[in-house]
mmCIF file with all atom_site columns, C-alpha atoms in Angstrom:
data_model
loop_
_atom_site.group_PDB
_atom_site.id
_atom_site.type_symbol
_atom_site.label_atom_id
_atom_site.label_alt_id
_atom_site.label_comp_id
_atom_site.label_asym_id
_atom_site.label_entity_id
_atom_site.label_seq_id
_atom_site.pdbx_PDB_ins_code
_atom_site.Cartn_x
_atom_site.Cartn_y
_atom_site.Cartn_z
_atom_site.occupancy
_atom_site.B_iso_or_equiv
_atom_site.pdbx_formal_charge
_atom_site.auth_seq_id
_atom_site.auth_comp_id
_atom_site.auth_asym_id
_atom_site.auth_atom_id
_atom_site.pdbx_PDB_model_num
ATOM 1   C CA . MET A 1 1   ? -22.739 -26.778 20.959  1.00 44.00 ? 90  MET A CA 1
ATOM 2   C CA . PRO A 1 2   ? -25.456 -24.159 20.356  1.00 49.00 ? 91  PRO A CA 1
ATOM 3   C CA . ASN A 1 3   ? -28.609 -25.187 18.537  1.00 50.00 ? 92  ASN A CA 1
ATOM 4   C CA . SER A 1 4   ? -29.533 -23.917 15.076  1.00 49.00 ? 93  SER A CA 1
ATOM 5   C CA . ALA A 1 5   ? -32.258 -21.589 16.404  1.00 49.00 ? 94  ALA A CA 1
ATOM 6   C CA . TYR A 1 6   ? -29.701 -19.897 18.665  1.00 40.00 ? 95  TYR A CA 1
ATOM 7   C CA . LEU A 1 7   ? -27.241 -19.498 15.759  1.00 37.00 ? 96  LEU A CA 1
ATOM 8   C CA . ALA A 1 8   ? -29.946 -18.045 13.509  1.00 42.00 ? 97  ALA A CA 1
ATOM 9   C CA . THR A 1 9   ? -30.923 -15.536 16.213  1.00 40.00 ? 98  THR A CA 1
ATOM 10  C CA . ALA A 1 10  ? -27.295 -14.579 16.799  1.00 37.00 ? 99  ALA A CA 1
ATOM 11  C CA . ARG A 1 11  ? -26.731 -14.089 13.054  1.00 42.00 ? 100 ARG A CA 1
ATOM 12  C CA . ALA A 1 12  ? -29.874 -11.956 12.764  1.00 38.00 ? 101 ALA A CA 1
ATOM 13  C CA . ALA A 1 13  ? -28.764 -9.808  15.705  1.00 36.00 ? 102 ALA A CA 1
ATOM 14  C CA . LEU A 1 14  ? -25.298 -9.327  14.182  1.00 34.00 ? 103 LEU A CA 1
ATOM 15  C CA . ILE A 1 15  ? -26.777 -8.302  10.834  1.00 35.00 ? 104 ILE A CA 1
ATOM 16  C CA . ALA A 1 16  ? -29.167 -5.882  12.552  1.00 34.00 ? 105 ALA A CA 1
ATOM 17  C CA . LEU A 1 17  ? -26.320 -4.287  14.524  1.00 33.00 ? 106 LEU A CA 1
ATOM 18  C CA . THR A 1 18  ? -24.240 -3.903  11.365  1.00 35.00 ? 107 THR A CA 1
ATOM 19  C CA . LEU A 1 19  ? -27.133 -2.276  9.510   1.00 34.00 ? 108 LEU A CA 1
ATOM 20  C CA . LEU A 1 20  ? -27.932 0.022   12.423  1.00 34.00 ? 109 LEU A CA 1
ATOM 21  C CA . SER A 1 21  ? -24.288 1.051   12.667  1.00 38.00 ? 110 SER A CA 1
ATOM 22  C CA . ALA A 1 22  ? -24.170 1.928   8.963   1.00 38.00 ? 111 ALA A CA 1
ATOM 23  C CA . ALA A 1 23  ? -27.553 3.648   9.178   1.00 38.00 ? 112 ALA A CA 1
ATOM 24  C CA . GLY A 1 24  ? -26.284 5.646   12.149  1.00 39.00 ? 113 GLY A CA 1
ATOM 25  C CA . VAL A 1 25  ? -23.475 7.126   10.077  1.00 39.00 ? 114 VAL A CA 1
ATOM 26  C CA . GLU A 1 26  ? -25.910 7.931   7.255   1.00 39.00 ? 115 GLU A CA 1
ATOM 27  C CA . ALA A 1 27  ? -28.362 9.436   9.752   1.00 35.00 ? 116 ALA A CA 1
ATOM 28  C CA . ASP A 1 28  ? -25.594 11.576  11.243  1.00 38.00 ? 117 ASP A CA 1
ATOM 29  C CA . ILE A 1 29  ? -24.744 12.892  7.776   1.00 43.00 ? 118 ILE A CA 1
ATOM 30  C CA . ALA A 1 30  ? -28.399 13.504  6.887   1.00 43.00 ? 119 ALA A CA 1
ATOM 31  C CA . GLY A 1 31  ? -29.014 15.013  10.318  1.00 43.00 ? 120 GLY A CA 1
ATOM 32  C CA . GLY A 1 32  ? -26.390 17.681  9.751   1.00 50.00 ? 121 GLY A CA 1
ATOM 33  C CA . ALA A 1 33  ? -23.517 16.159  11.717  1.00 59.00 ? 122 ALA A CA 1
ATOM 34  C CA . ALA A 1 34  ? -20.169 17.482  10.593  1.00 82.00 ? 123 ALA A CA 1
ATOM 35  C CA . THR A 1 35  ? -19.148 14.832  8.090   1.00 92.00 ? 124 THR A CA 1
ATOM 36  C CA . LEU A 1 36  ? -15.555 15.984  8.449   1.00 93.00 ? 125 LEU A CA 1
ATOM 37  C CA . ASP A 1 37  ? -15.702 14.806  12.079  1.00 92.00 ? 126 ASP A CA 1
ATOM 38  C CA . LEU A 1 38  ? -16.859 11.328  10.996  1.00 95.00 ? 127 LEU A CA 1
ATOM 39  C CA . LEU A 1 39  ? -13.761 10.800  8.851   1.00 96.00 ? 128 LEU A CA 1
ATOM 40  C CA . PRO A 1 40  ? -10.498 9.310   10.114  1.00 96.00 ? 129 PRO A CA 1
ATOM 41  C CA . PRO A 1 41  ? -8.658  12.310  11.595  1.00 96.00 ? 130 PRO A CA 1
ATOM 42  C CA . SER A 1 42  ? -5.051  11.871  10.389  1.00 96.00 ? 131 SER A CA 1
ATOM 43  C CA . TRP A 1 43  ? -3.551  11.207  6.970   1.00 98.00 ? 132 TRP A CA 1
ATOM 44  C CA . ARG A 1 44  ? -0.024  11.131  5.541   1.00 97.00 ? 133 ARG A CA 1
ATOM 45  C CA . ASP A 1 45  ? 0.553   13.639  2.723   1.00 97.00 ? 134 ASP A CA 1
ATOM 46  C CA . ASP A 1 46  ? 2.914   13.534  -0.242  1.00 97.00 ? 135 ASP A CA 1
ATOM 47  C CA . GLY A 1 47  ? 5.553   15.394  1.782   1.00 96.00 ? 136 GLY A CA 1
ATOM 48  C CA . GLY A 1 48  ? 5.522   12.661  4.426   1.00 96.00 ? 137 GLY A CA 1
ATOM 49  C CA . ASP A 1 49  ? 3.801   14.957  6.929   1.00 97.00 ? 138 ASP A CA 1
ATOM 50  C CA . THR A 1 50  ? 0.590   14.323  8.854   1.00 97.00 ? 139 THR A CA 1
ATOM 51  C CA . LEU A 1 51  ? -2.498  16.270  7.818   1.00 97.00 ? 140 LEU A CA 1
ATOM 52  C CA . ARG A 1 52  ? -5.104  16.500  10.569  1.00 97.00 ? 141 ARG A CA 1
ATOM 53  C CA . LEU A 1 53  ? -8.579  16.988  9.138   1.00 95.00 ? 142 LEU A CA 1
ATOM 54  C CA . GLN A 1 54  ? -9.671  19.052  12.166  1.00 93.00 ? 143 GLN A CA 1
ATOM 55  C CA . ALA A 1 55  ? -7.363  21.783  10.838  1.00 95.00 ? 144 ALA A CA 1
ATOM 56  C CA . LEU A 1 56  ? -9.719  22.150  7.854   1.00 95.00 ? 145 LEU A CA 1
ATOM 57  C CA . HIS A 1 57  ? -12.772 23.185  9.902   1.00 94.00 ? 146 HIS A CA 1
ATOM 58  C CA . GLY A 1 58  ? -14.057 26.531  8.691   1.00 95.00 ? 147 GLY A CA 1
ATOM 59  C CA . GLN A 1 59  ? -12.767 25.910  5.170   1.00 96.00 ? 148 GLN A CA 1
ATOM 60  C CA . ARG A 1 60  ? -14.401 24.691  2.023   1.00 96.00 ? 149 ARG A CA 1
ATOM 61  C CA . VAL A 1 61  ? -13.015 21.261  1.099   1.00 97.00 ? 150 VAL A CA 1
ATOM 62  C CA . PHE A 1 62  ? -13.357 19.149  -2.046  1.00 97.00 ? 151 PHE A CA 1
ATOM 63  C CA . VAL A 1 63  ? -12.627 15.453  -1.419  1.00 97.00 ? 152 VAL A CA 1
ATOM 64  C CA . THR A 1 64  ? -12.056 12.766  -4.002  1.00 97.00 ? 153 THR A CA 1
ATOM 65  C CA . MET A 1 65  ? -10.330 9.422   -4.138  1.00 96.00 ? 154 MET A CA 1
ATOM 66  C CA . ALA A 1 66  ? -7.784  8.316   -6.722  1.00 96.00 ? 155 ALA A CA 1
ATOM 67  C CA . TYR A 1 67  ? -4.697  6.180   -7.114  1.00 94.00 ? 156 TYR A CA 1
ATOM 68  C CA . THR A 1 68  ? -1.435  6.880   -8.887  1.00 95.00 ? 157 THR A CA 1
ATOM 69  C CA . THR A 1 69  ? -1.544  4.082   -11.460 1.00 93.00 ? 158 THR A CA 1
ATOM 70  C CA . CYS A 1 70  ? -5.123  4.680   -12.635 1.00 92.00 ? 159 CYS A CA 1
ATOM 71  C CA . HIS A 1 71  ? -5.373  5.513   -16.334 1.00 89.00 ? 160 HIS A CA 1
ATOM 72  C CA . ARG A 1 72  ? -9.067  6.067   -16.856 1.00 88.00 ? 161 ARG A CA 1
ATOM 73  C CA . ILE A 1 73  ? -11.294 7.522   -14.114 1.00 92.00 ? 162 ILE A CA 1
ATOM 74  C CA . CYS A 1 74  ? -8.646  9.289   -12.007 1.00 94.00 ? 163 CYS A CA 1
ATOM 75  C CA . PRO A 1 75  ? -7.304  11.471  -14.864 1.00 93.00 ? 164 PRO A CA 1
ATOM 76  C CA . MET A 1 76  ? -10.890 12.526  -15.606 1.00 92.00 ? 165 MET A CA 1
ATOM 77  C CA . THR A 1 77  ? -11.402 13.336  -11.921 1.00 94.00 ? 166 THR A CA 1
ATOM 78  C CA . MET A 1 78  ? -8.192  15.413  -11.780 1.00 96.00 ? 167 MET A CA 1
ATOM 79  C CA . SER A 1 79  ? -9.321  17.284  -14.890 1.00 94.00 ? 168 SER A CA 1
ATOM 80  C CA . ARG A 1 80  ? -12.656 18.112  -13.229 1.00 94.00 ? 169 ARG A CA 1
ATOM 81  C CA . LEU A 1 81  ? -10.873 19.217  -10.035 1.00 96.00 ? 170 LEU A CA 1
ATOM 82  C CA . ASN A 1 82  ? -8.729  21.537  -12.152 1.00 96.00 ? 171 ASN A CA 1
ATOM 83  C CA . GLU A 1 83  ? -11.908 23.009  -13.676 1.00 95.00 ? 172 GLU A CA 1
ATOM 84  C CA . VAL A 1 84  ? -13.352 23.515  -10.195 1.00 95.00 ? 173 VAL A CA 1
ATOM 85  C CA . GLN A 1 85  ? -10.085 25.152  -9.069  1.00 97.00 ? 174 GLN A CA 1
ATOM 86  C CA . ARG A 1 86  ? -10.100 27.528  -12.073 1.00 96.00 ? 175 ARG A CA 1
ATOM 87  C CA . GLY A 1 87  ? -13.759 28.411  -11.402 1.00 95.00 ? 176 GLY A CA 1
ATOM 88  C CA . LEU A 1 88  ? -12.981 29.192  -7.767  1.00 96.00 ? 177 LEU A CA 1
ATOM 89  C CA . ASP A 1 89  ? -9.938  31.252  -8.802  1.00 97.00 ? 178 ASP A CA 1
ATOM 90  C CA . VAL A 1 90  ? -12.083 33.373  -11.152 1.00 96.00 ? 179 VAL A CA 1
ATOM 91  C CA . ARG A 1 91  ? -14.458 34.083  -8.243  1.00 95.00 ? 180 ARG A CA 1
ATOM 92  C CA . GLY A 1 92  ? -11.639 34.750  -5.801  1.00 96.00 ? 181 GLY A CA 1
ATOM 93  C CA . THR A 1 93  ? -12.809 31.852  -3.626  1.00 95.00 ? 182 THR A CA 1
ATOM 94  C CA . ARG A 1 94  ? -10.473 29.575  -1.723  1.00 96.00 ? 183 ARG A CA 1
ATOM 95  C CA . ALA A 1 95  ? -10.863 25.840  -1.062  1.00 97.00 ? 184 ALA A CA 1
ATOM 96  C CA . GLU A 1 96  ? -8.752  22.883  -0.023  1.00 98.00 ? 185 GLU A CA 1
ATOM 97  C CA . PHE A 1 97  ? -8.603  19.791  -2.241  1.00 98.00 ? 186 PHE A CA 1
ATOM 98  C CA . LEU A 1 98  ? -8.063  16.358  -0.698  1.00 98.00 ? 187 LEU A CA 1
ATOM 99  C CA . ILE A 1 99  ? -7.132  13.471  -2.966  1.00 98.00 ? 188 ILE A CA 1
ATOM 100 C CA . VAL A 1 100 ? -7.182  10.284  -0.885  1.00 97.00 ? 189 VAL A CA 1
ATOM 101 C CA . SER A 1 101 ? -5.578  7.118   -2.221  1.00 96.00 ? 190 SER A CA 1
ATOM 102 C CA . TYR A 1 102 ? -7.717  4.094   -2.995  1.00 95.00 ? 191 TYR A CA 1
ATOM 103 C CA . ASP A 1 103 ? -4.453  2.118   -2.886  1.00 95.00 ? 192 ASP A CA 1
ATOM 104 C CA . PRO A 1 104 ? -2.559  3.181   0.269   1.00 95.00 ? 193 PRO A CA 1
ATOM 105 C CA . THR A 1 105 ? -0.257  0.170   0.155   1.00 93.00 ? 194 THR A CA 1
ATOM 106 C CA . ASN A 1 106 ? 1.305   1.423   -3.095  1.00 94.00 ? 195 ASN A CA 1
ATOM 107 C CA . ASP A 1 107 ? 0.614   5.166   -2.941  1.00 96.00 ? 196 ASP A CA 1
ATOM 108 C CA . ASP A 1 108 ? 3.152   6.332   -0.387  1.00 96.00 ? 197 ASP A CA 1
ATOM 109 C CA . ALA A 1 109 ? 4.485   9.901   -0.140  1.00 97.00 ? 198 ALA A CA 1
ATOM 110 C CA . GLY A 1 110 ? 7.034   9.317   -2.912  1.00 97.00 ? 199 GLY A CA 1
ATOM 111 C CA . ALA A 1 111 ? 4.459   7.895   -5.338  1.00 97.00 ? 200 ALA A CA 1
ATOM 112 C CA . TRP A 1 112 ? 2.165   10.866  -4.713  1.00 97.00 ? 201 TRP A CA 1
ATOM 113 C CA . ARG A 1 113 ? 5.067   13.353  -5.178  1.00 97.00 ? 202 ARG A CA 1
ATOM 114 C CA . ARG A 1 114 ? 5.909   11.798  -8.553  1.00 97.00 ? 203 ARG A CA 1
ATOM 115 C CA . TYR A 1 115 ? 2.218   11.854  -9.513  1.00 96.00 ? 204 TYR A CA 1
ATOM 116 C CA . ARG A 1 116 ? 1.909   15.545  -8.618  1.00 95.00 ? 205 ARG A CA 1
ATOM 117 C CA . THR A 1 117 ? 4.995   16.447  -10.626 1.00 95.00 ? 206 THR A CA 1
ATOM 118 C CA . GLU A 1 118 ? 4.080   14.337  -13.676 1.00 95.00 ? 207 GLU A CA 1
ATOM 119 C CA . HIS A 1 119 ? 0.567   15.831  -13.785 1.00 94.00 ? 208 HIS A CA 1
ATOM 120 C CA . SER A 1 120 ? 1.553   19.433  -12.863 1.00 95.00 ? 209 SER A CA 1
ATOM 121 C CA . LEU A 1 121 ? -0.664  19.373  -9.755  1.00 95.00 ? 210 LEU A CA 1
ATOM 122 C CA . THR A 1 122 ? 1.583   21.460  -7.540  1.00 93.00 ? 211 THR A CA 1
ATOM 123 C CA . ARG A 1 123 ? -0.777  23.919  -5.873  1.00 96.00 ? 212 ARG A CA 1
ATOM 124 C CA . ARG A 1 124 ? -0.332  24.081  -2.101  1.00 96.00 ? 213 ARG A CA 1
ATOM 125 C CA . ASN A 1 125 ? -4.080  23.737  -1.432  1.00 97.00 ? 214 ASN A CA 1
ATOM 126 C CA . TRP A 1 126 ? -4.086  20.293  -3.087  1.00 98.00 ? 215 TRP A CA 1
ATOM 127 C CA . HIS A 1 127 ? -3.270  17.511  -0.624  1.00 98.00 ? 216 HIS A CA 1
ATOM 128 C CA . PHE A 1 128 ? -2.470  13.999  -1.845  1.00 98.00 ? 217 PHE A CA 1
ATOM 129 C CA . LEU A 1 129 ? -3.106  11.662  1.078   1.00 98.00 ? 218 LEU A CA 1
ATOM 130 C CA . SER A 1 130 ? -2.679  8.051   2.121   1.00 97.00 ? 219 SER A CA 1
ATOM 131 C CA . GLY A 1 131 ? -3.886  6.305   5.256   1.00 97.00 ? 220 GLY A CA 1
ATOM 132 C CA . THR A 1 132 ? -4.308  2.818   6.554   1.00 97.00 ? 221 THR A CA 1
ATOM 133 C CA . PRO A 1 133 ? -6.496  0.430   4.549   1.00 95.00 ? 222 PRO A CA 1
ATOM 134 C CA . ALA A 1 134 ? -9.097  0.595   7.354   1.00 96.00 ? 223 ALA A CA 1
ATOM 135 C CA . ASP A 1 135 ? -9.109  4.428   7.338   1.00 97.00 ? 224 ASP A CA 1
ATOM 136 C CA . THR A 1 136 ? -9.353  4.428   3.548   1.00 96.00 ? 225 THR A CA 1
ATOM 137 C CA . GLU A 1 137 ? -12.392 2.161   3.656   1.00 95.00 ? 226 GLU A CA 1
ATOM 138 C CA . ARG A 1 138 ? -14.003 4.245   6.410   1.00 96.00 ? 227 ARG A CA 1
ATOM 139 C CA . LEU A 1 139 ? -13.578 7.505   4.481   1.00 96.00 ? 228 LEU A CA 1
ATOM 140 C CA . ALA A 1 140 ? -14.944 5.847   1.337   1.00 96.00 ? 229 ALA A CA 1
ATOM 141 C CA . ARG A 1 141 ? -17.967 4.480   3.211   1.00 95.00 ? 230 ARG A CA 1
ATOM 142 C CA . VAL A 1 142 ? -18.805 7.778   4.930   1.00 95.00 ? 231 VAL A CA 1
ATOM 143 C CA . LEU A 1 143 ? -18.485 9.819   1.714   1.00 95.00 ? 232 LEU A CA 1
ATOM 144 C CA . GLY A 1 144 ? -20.118 7.266   -0.582  1.00 94.00 ? 233 GLY A CA 1
ATOM 145 C CA . PHE A 1 145 ? -17.105 6.204   -2.648  1.00 95.00 ? 234 PHE A CA 1
ATOM 146 C CA . GLU A 1 146 ? -17.541 2.625   -3.846  1.00 93.00 ? 235 GLU A CA 1
ATOM 147 C CA . PHE A 1 147 ? -14.485 0.645   -4.897  1.00 90.00 ? 236 PHE A CA 1
ATOM 148 C CA . TRP A 1 148 ? -13.140 -2.864  -5.145  1.00 91.00 ? 237 TRP A CA 1
ATOM 149 C CA . ARG A 1 149 ? -9.962  -4.540  -6.289  1.00 88.00 ? 238 ARG A CA 1
ATOM 150 C CA . ASP A 1 150 ? -9.591  -6.534  -9.482  1.00 88.00 ? 239 ASP A CA 1
ATOM 151 C CA . GLY A 1 151 ? -6.056  -7.862  -9.339  1.00 85.00 ? 240 GLY A CA 1
ATOM 152 C CA . ASP A 1 152 ? -3.700  -4.882  -9.424  1.00 81.00 ? 241 ASP A CA 1
ATOM 153 C CA . HIS A 1 153 ? -6.466  -2.506  -10.446 1.00 85.00 ? 242 HIS A CA 1
ATOM 154 C CA . VAL A 1 154 ? -8.884  -0.603  -8.257  1.00 91.00 ? 243 VAL A CA 1
ATOM 155 C CA . MET A 1 155 ? -12.324 -0.404  -9.798  1.00 88.00 ? 244 MET A CA 1
ATOM 156 C CA . HIS A 1 156 ? -14.182 2.772   -8.845  1.00 91.00 ? 245 HIS A CA 1
ATOM 157 C CA . ASP A 1 157 ? -16.553 5.475   -10.002 1.00 88.00 ? 246 ASP A CA 1
ATOM 158 C CA . TYR A 1 158 ? -16.058 9.183   -10.551 1.00 90.00 ? 247 TYR A CA 1
ATOM 159 C CA . ARG A 1 159 ? -17.043 11.176  -7.443  1.00 94.00 ? 248 ARG A CA 1
ATOM 160 C CA . ILE A 1 160 ? -16.094 14.431  -5.734  1.00 95.00 ? 249 ILE A CA 1
ATOM 161 C CA . VAL A 1 161 ? -17.673 15.515  -2.440  1.00 95.00 ? 250 VAL A CA 1
ATOM 162 C CA . GLU A 1 162 ? -17.708 19.125  -1.306  1.00 95.00 ? 251 GLU A CA 1
ATOM 163 C CA . LEU A 1 163 ? -17.690 19.870  2.418   1.00 96.00 ? 252 LEU A CA 1
ATOM 164 C CA . GLY A 1 164 ? -18.678 23.328  3.610   1.00 95.00 ? 253 GLY A CA 1
ATOM 165 C CA . GLY A 1 165 ? -16.997 25.372  6.303   1.00 93.00 ? 254 GLY A CA 1
ATOM 166 C CA . ASP A 1 166 ? -19.159 23.613  8.911   1.00 93.00 ? 255 ASP A CA 1
ATOM 167 C CA . GLY A 1 167 ? -17.709 20.252  7.856   1.00 94.00 ? 256 GLY A CA 1
ATOM 168 C CA . GLY A 1 168 ? -21.020 19.043  6.403   1.00 94.00 ? 257 GLY A CA 1
ATOM 169 C CA . VAL A 1 169 ? -21.654 17.804  2.878   1.00 94.00 ? 258 VAL A CA 1
ATOM 170 C CA . ARG A 1 170 ? -22.466 20.779  0.669   1.00 92.00 ? 259 ARG A CA 1
ATOM 171 C CA . GLY A 1 171 ? -22.527 19.067  -2.714  1.00 92.00 ? 260 GLY A CA 1
ATOM 172 C CA . ILE A 1 172 ? -21.579 16.078  -4.818  1.00 92.00 ? 261 ILE A CA 1
ATOM 173 C CA . ILE A 1 173 ? -20.117 15.888  -8.290  1.00 89.00 ? 262 ILE A CA 1
ATOM 174 C CA . ASP A 1 174 ? -20.591 12.499  -9.968  1.00 83.00 ? 263 ASP A CA 1
ATOM 175 C CA . SER A 1 175 ? -22.340 11.011  -12.983 1.00 78.00 ? 264 SER A CA 1
ATOM 176 C CA . ALA A 1 176 ? -25.757 11.733  -11.425 1.00 71.00 ? 265 ALA A CA 1
ATOM 177 C CA . HIS A 1 177 ? -24.806 15.244  -10.216 1.00 66.00 ? 266 HIS A CA 1
ATOM 178 C CA . SER A 1 178 ? -22.824 16.734  -13.080 1.00 69.00 ? 267 SER A CA 1
ATOM 179 C CA . ASN A 1 179 ? -23.663 20.442  -12.645 1.00 68.00 ? 268 ASN A CA 1
ATOM 180 C CA . TRP A 1 180 ? -20.425 21.210  -10.814 1.00 69.00 ? 269 TRP A CA 1
ATOM 181 C CA . GLN A 1 181 ? -20.609 24.906  -11.715 1.00 67.00 ? 270 GLN A CA 1
ATOM 182 C CA . ALA A 1 182 ? -23.548 25.230  -9.315  1.00 69.00 ? 271 ALA A CA 1
ATOM 183 C CA . LEU A 1 183 ? -21.144 24.460  -6.446  1.00 71.00 ? 272 LEU A CA 1
ATOM 184 C CA . LEU A 1 184 ? -18.893 27.396  -7.217  1.00 66.00 ? 273 LEU A CA 1
#
């Protein structure tokens, strides 16, 4: 059986590796790496088809996270996305909108289709996506979405991340960065 000094050293090394791994992702983002390339590459959309994120290179992309049974933050986020969409339309600018489920176990293609219909979110450039729980957590971590479960509810903040045509972060809309018109 290993001694306590060995266990303490092993724990410290594991913590250091974890922190360096997380810092590496943040350094890649800060260093101009294409954030789009750091995200899980494939997602299932509300039509049951696979959306490959590589297909979005060269396009402006707004990414947020939501879930179909949310009654507080997600409706506010969808309202803001609609404002962004209208602002882009006025300027004749095109963008893709990715809404990734916080709750992929419950938000399958059918749940997202019903959500789209009930909320009149039928534009073809809006993609309602679900992935594996691991991919969902990875996307959230890379883009700075914090969430946790409280029973059947997902607790989360309001956040939208804009990726430029190069796949890098161009802007953030959240409670600390509320001037979303500047991104248009």
